CSV table of C-alpha atoms in Angstrom, one decimal:
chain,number,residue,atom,x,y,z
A,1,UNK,CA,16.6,-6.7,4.1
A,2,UNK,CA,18.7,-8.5,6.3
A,3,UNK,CA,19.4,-12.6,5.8
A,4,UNK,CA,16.0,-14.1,6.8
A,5,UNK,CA,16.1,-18.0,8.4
A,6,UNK,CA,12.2,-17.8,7.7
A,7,UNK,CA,10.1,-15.8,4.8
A,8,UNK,CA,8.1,-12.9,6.4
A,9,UNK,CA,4.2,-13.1,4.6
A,10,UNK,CA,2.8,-9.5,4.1
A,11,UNK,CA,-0.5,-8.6,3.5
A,12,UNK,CA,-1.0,-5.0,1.7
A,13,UNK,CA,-4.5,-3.6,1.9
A,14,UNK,CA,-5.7,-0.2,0.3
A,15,UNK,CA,-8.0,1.8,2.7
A,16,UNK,CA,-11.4,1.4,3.4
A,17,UNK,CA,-13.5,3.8,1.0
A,18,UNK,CA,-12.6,7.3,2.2
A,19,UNK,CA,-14.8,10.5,2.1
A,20,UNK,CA,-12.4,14.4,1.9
A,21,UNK,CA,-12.7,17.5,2.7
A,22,UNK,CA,-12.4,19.1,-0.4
A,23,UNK,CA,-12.8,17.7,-4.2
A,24,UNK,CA,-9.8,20.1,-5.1
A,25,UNK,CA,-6.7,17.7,-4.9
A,26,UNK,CA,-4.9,18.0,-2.0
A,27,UNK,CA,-2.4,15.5,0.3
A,28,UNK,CA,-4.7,16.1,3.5
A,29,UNK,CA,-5.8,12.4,4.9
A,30,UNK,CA,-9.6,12.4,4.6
A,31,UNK,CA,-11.8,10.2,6.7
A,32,UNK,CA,-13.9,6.3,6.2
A,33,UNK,CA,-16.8,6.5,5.0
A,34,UNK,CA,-19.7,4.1,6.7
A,35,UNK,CA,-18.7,1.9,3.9
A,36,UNK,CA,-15.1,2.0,4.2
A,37,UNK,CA,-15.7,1.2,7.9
A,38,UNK,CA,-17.3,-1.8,6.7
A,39,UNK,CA,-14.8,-2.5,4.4
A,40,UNK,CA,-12.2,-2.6,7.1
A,41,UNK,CA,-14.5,-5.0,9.4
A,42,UNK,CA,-15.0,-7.5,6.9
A,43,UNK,CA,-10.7,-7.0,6.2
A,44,UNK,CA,-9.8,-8.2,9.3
A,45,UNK,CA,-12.3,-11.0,9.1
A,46,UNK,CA,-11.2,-12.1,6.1
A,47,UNK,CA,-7.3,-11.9,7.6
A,48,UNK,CA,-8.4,-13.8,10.8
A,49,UNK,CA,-7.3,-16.5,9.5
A,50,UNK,CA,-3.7,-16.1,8.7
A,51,UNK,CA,-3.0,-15.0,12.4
A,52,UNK,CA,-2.4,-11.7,11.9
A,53,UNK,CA,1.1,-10.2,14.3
A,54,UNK,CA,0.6,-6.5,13.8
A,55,UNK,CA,-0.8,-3.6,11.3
A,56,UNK,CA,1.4,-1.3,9.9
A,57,UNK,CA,-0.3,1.7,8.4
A,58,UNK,CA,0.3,5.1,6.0
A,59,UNK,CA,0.2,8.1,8.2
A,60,UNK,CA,-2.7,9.2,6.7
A,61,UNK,CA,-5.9,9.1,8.2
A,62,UNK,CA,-7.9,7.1,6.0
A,63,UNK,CA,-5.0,4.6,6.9
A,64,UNK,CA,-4.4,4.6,10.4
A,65,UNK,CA,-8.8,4.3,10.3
A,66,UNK,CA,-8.6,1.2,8.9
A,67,UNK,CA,-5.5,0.0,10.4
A,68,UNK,CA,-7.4,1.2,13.7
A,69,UNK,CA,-10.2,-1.2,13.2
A,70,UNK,CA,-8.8,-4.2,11.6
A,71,UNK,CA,-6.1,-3.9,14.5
A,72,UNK,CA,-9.1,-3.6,17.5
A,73,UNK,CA,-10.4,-7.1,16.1
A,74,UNK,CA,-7.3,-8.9,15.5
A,75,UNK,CA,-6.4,-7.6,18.8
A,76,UNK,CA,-3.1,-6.5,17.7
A,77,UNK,CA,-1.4,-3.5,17.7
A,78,UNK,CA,-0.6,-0.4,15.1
A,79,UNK,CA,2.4,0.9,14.2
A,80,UNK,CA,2.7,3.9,11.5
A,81,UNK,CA,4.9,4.5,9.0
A,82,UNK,CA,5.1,7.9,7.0
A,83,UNK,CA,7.4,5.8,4.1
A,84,UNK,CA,4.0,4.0,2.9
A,85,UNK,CA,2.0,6.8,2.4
A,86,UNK,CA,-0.1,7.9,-0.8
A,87,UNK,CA,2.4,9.7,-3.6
A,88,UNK,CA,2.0,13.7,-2.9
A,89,UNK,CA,0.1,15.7,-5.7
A,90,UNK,CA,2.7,18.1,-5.7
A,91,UNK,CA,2.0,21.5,-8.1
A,92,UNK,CA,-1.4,20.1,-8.3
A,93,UNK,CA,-2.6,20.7,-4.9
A,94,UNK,CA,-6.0,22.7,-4.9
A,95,UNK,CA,-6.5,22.1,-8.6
A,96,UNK,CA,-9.7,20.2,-9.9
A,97,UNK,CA,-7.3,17.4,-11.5
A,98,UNK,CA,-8.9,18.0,-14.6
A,99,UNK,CA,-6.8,17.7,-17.1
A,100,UNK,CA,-5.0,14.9,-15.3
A,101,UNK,CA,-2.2,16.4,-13.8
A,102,UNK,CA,-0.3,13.1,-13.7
A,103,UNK,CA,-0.9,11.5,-16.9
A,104,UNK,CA,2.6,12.5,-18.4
A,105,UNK,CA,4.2,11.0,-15.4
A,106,UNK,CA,2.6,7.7,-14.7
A,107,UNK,CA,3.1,6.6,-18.7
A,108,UNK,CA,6.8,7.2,-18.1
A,109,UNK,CA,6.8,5.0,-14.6
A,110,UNK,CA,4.3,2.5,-16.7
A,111,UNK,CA,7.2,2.4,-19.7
A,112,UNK,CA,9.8,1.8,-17.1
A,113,UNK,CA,11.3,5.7,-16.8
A,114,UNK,CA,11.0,5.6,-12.7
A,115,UNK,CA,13.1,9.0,-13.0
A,116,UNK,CA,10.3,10.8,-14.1
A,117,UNK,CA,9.1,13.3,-11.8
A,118,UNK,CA,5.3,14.7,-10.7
A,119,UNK,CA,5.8,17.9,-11.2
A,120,UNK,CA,6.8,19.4,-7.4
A,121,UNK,CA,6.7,16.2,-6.4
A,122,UNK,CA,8.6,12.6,-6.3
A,123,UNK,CA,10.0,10.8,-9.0
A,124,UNK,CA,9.0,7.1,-9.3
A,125,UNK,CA,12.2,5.7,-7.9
A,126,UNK,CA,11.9,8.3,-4.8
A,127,UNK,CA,8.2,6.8,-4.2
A,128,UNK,CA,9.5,2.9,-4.7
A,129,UNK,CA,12.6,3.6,-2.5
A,130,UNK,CA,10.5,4.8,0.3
A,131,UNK,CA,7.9,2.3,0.6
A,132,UNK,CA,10.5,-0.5,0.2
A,133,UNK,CA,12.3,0.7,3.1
A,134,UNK,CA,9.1,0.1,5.6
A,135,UNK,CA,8.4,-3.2,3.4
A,136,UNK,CA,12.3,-4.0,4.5
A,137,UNK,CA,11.6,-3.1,8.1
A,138,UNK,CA,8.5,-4.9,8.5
A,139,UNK,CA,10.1,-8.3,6.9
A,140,UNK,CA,13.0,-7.9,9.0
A,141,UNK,CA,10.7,-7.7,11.8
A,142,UNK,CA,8.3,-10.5,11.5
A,143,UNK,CA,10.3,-13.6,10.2
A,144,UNK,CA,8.5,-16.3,10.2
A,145,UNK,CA,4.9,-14.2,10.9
A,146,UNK,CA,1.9,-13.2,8.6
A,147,UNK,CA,1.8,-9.0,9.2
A,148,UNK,CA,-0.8,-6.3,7.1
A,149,UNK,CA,0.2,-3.6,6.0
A,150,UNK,CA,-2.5,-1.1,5.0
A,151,UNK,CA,-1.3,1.7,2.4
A,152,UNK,CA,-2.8,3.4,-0.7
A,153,UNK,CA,-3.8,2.3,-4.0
A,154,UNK,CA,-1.7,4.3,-6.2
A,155,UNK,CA,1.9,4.0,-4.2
A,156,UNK,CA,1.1,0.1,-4.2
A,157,UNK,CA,-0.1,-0.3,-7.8
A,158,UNK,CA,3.4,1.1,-8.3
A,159,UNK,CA,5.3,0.0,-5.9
A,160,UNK,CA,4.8,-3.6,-5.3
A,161,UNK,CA,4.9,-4.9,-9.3
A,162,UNK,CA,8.2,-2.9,-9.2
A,163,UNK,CA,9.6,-4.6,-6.1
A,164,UNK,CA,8.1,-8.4,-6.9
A,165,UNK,CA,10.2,-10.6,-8.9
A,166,UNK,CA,7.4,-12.3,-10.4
A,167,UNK,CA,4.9,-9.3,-11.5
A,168,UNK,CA,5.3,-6.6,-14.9
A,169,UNK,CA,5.5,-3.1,-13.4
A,170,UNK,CA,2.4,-2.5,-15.3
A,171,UNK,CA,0.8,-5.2,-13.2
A,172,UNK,CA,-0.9,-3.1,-10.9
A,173,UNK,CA,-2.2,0.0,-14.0
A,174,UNK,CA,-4.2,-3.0,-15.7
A,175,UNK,CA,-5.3,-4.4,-12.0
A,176,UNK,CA,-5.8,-1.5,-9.9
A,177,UNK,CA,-6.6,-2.5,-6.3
A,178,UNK,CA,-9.9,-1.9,-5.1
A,179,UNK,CA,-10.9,-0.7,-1.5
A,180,UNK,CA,-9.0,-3.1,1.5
A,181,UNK,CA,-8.3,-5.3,-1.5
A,182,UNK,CA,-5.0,-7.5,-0.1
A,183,UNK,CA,-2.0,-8.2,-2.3
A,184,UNK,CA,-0.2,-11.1,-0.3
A,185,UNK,CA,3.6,-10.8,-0.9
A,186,UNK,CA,6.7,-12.9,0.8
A,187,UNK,CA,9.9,-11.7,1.4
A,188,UNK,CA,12.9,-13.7,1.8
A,189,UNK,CA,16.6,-13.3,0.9
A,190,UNK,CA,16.4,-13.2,-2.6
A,191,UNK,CA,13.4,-10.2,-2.6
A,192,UNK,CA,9.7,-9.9,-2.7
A,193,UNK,CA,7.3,-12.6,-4.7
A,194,UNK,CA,3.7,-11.7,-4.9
A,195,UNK,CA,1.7,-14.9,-4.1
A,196,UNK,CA,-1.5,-13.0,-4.7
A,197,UNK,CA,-3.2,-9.8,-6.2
A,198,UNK,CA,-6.5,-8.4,-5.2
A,199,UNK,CA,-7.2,-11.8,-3.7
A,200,UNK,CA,-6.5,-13.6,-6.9
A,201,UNK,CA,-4.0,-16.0,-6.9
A,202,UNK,CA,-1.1,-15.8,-8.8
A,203,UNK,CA,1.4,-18.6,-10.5
């Protein structure tokens, strides 16, 4: 990030509840279910508020769905980012994900090894660097304004307790965020603070 003269505030939302194609795992987007069209509506109700300046969204299409529709009430456009995307599944694609295929993995992100790897896939620091870049891009582009960004819950469970100066990086494993739950996060020139996780407020 750049010097900021005013704190950006950043909204992250998870996706409305998503229905897929297949049960076998797989990084193909999926699609909202009624529910998670719902869940969106109700999103952008509950962000009406704050005076909302843009959605930013994961490429994926149980993203730009909900981004779509909490944009189209807020009246405000959608830009998309492949950076904020859900992690990839890597060697696992078309497996059943049984055994987890990630277990290994996210213990040694959770105990603070980020240079662990999924297996064909991205190491934690990879995944963090990535989604911090669009989180740098959006800050640097709404100083001063209230943004959402709408992303995954895994990437952000990771992600955001690694990035804010004020969370454990096993914040988000103990809290996991539930559909278009909203961590609220500032960025200035010294970094990220979360103000608030899954809409609970934090110290």
């Amino acid at each position: 990030m750049t010097d900021l003269q005013c704190a950006a505030r950043v909204f992250v939302a998870r996706h409305g509840e998503a229905l897929y194609e297949s049960e076998l795992l797989s990084d193909a987007g999926g699609w909202l279910s009624p529910l998670g069209r719902q869940q969106a509506t109700d999103l952008a109700a509950t962000l009406a508020p704050e005076r909302i300046t843009r959605v930013w969204a994961s490429d994926m299409a149980r993203a730009v769905q909900t981004a779509e529709i909490v944009a189209g009430i807020l009246g405000v456009d959608v830009v998309v980012r492949k950076g904020i995307r859900e992690f990839g599944v890597g060697d696992a694609a078309g497996t059943t994900g049984v055994p987890d295929p990630f277990a290994a993995t996210f213990a040694s992100w959770l105990a603070g090894d980020l240079t662990a790897r999924i297996p064909g896939g991205e190491s934690g620091d990879e995944v963090i660097a990535r989604y911090a870049a669009v989180l740098d891009e959006v800050a640097d582009e709404h100083r001063g304004e209230s943004v959402l960004v709408i992303s995954h819950g895994g990437v952000t469970c990771l992600t955001l307790p690694a990035l804010a100066t004020n969370l454990p990086l096993t914040h988000g494993h103990e809290k996991p965020m539930p559909n278009c739950g909203v961590v609220a996060m500032e960025a200035d020139a010294d970094g990220w603070v979360c103000r608030s996780w899954a809409d609970t407020p934090l110290p």
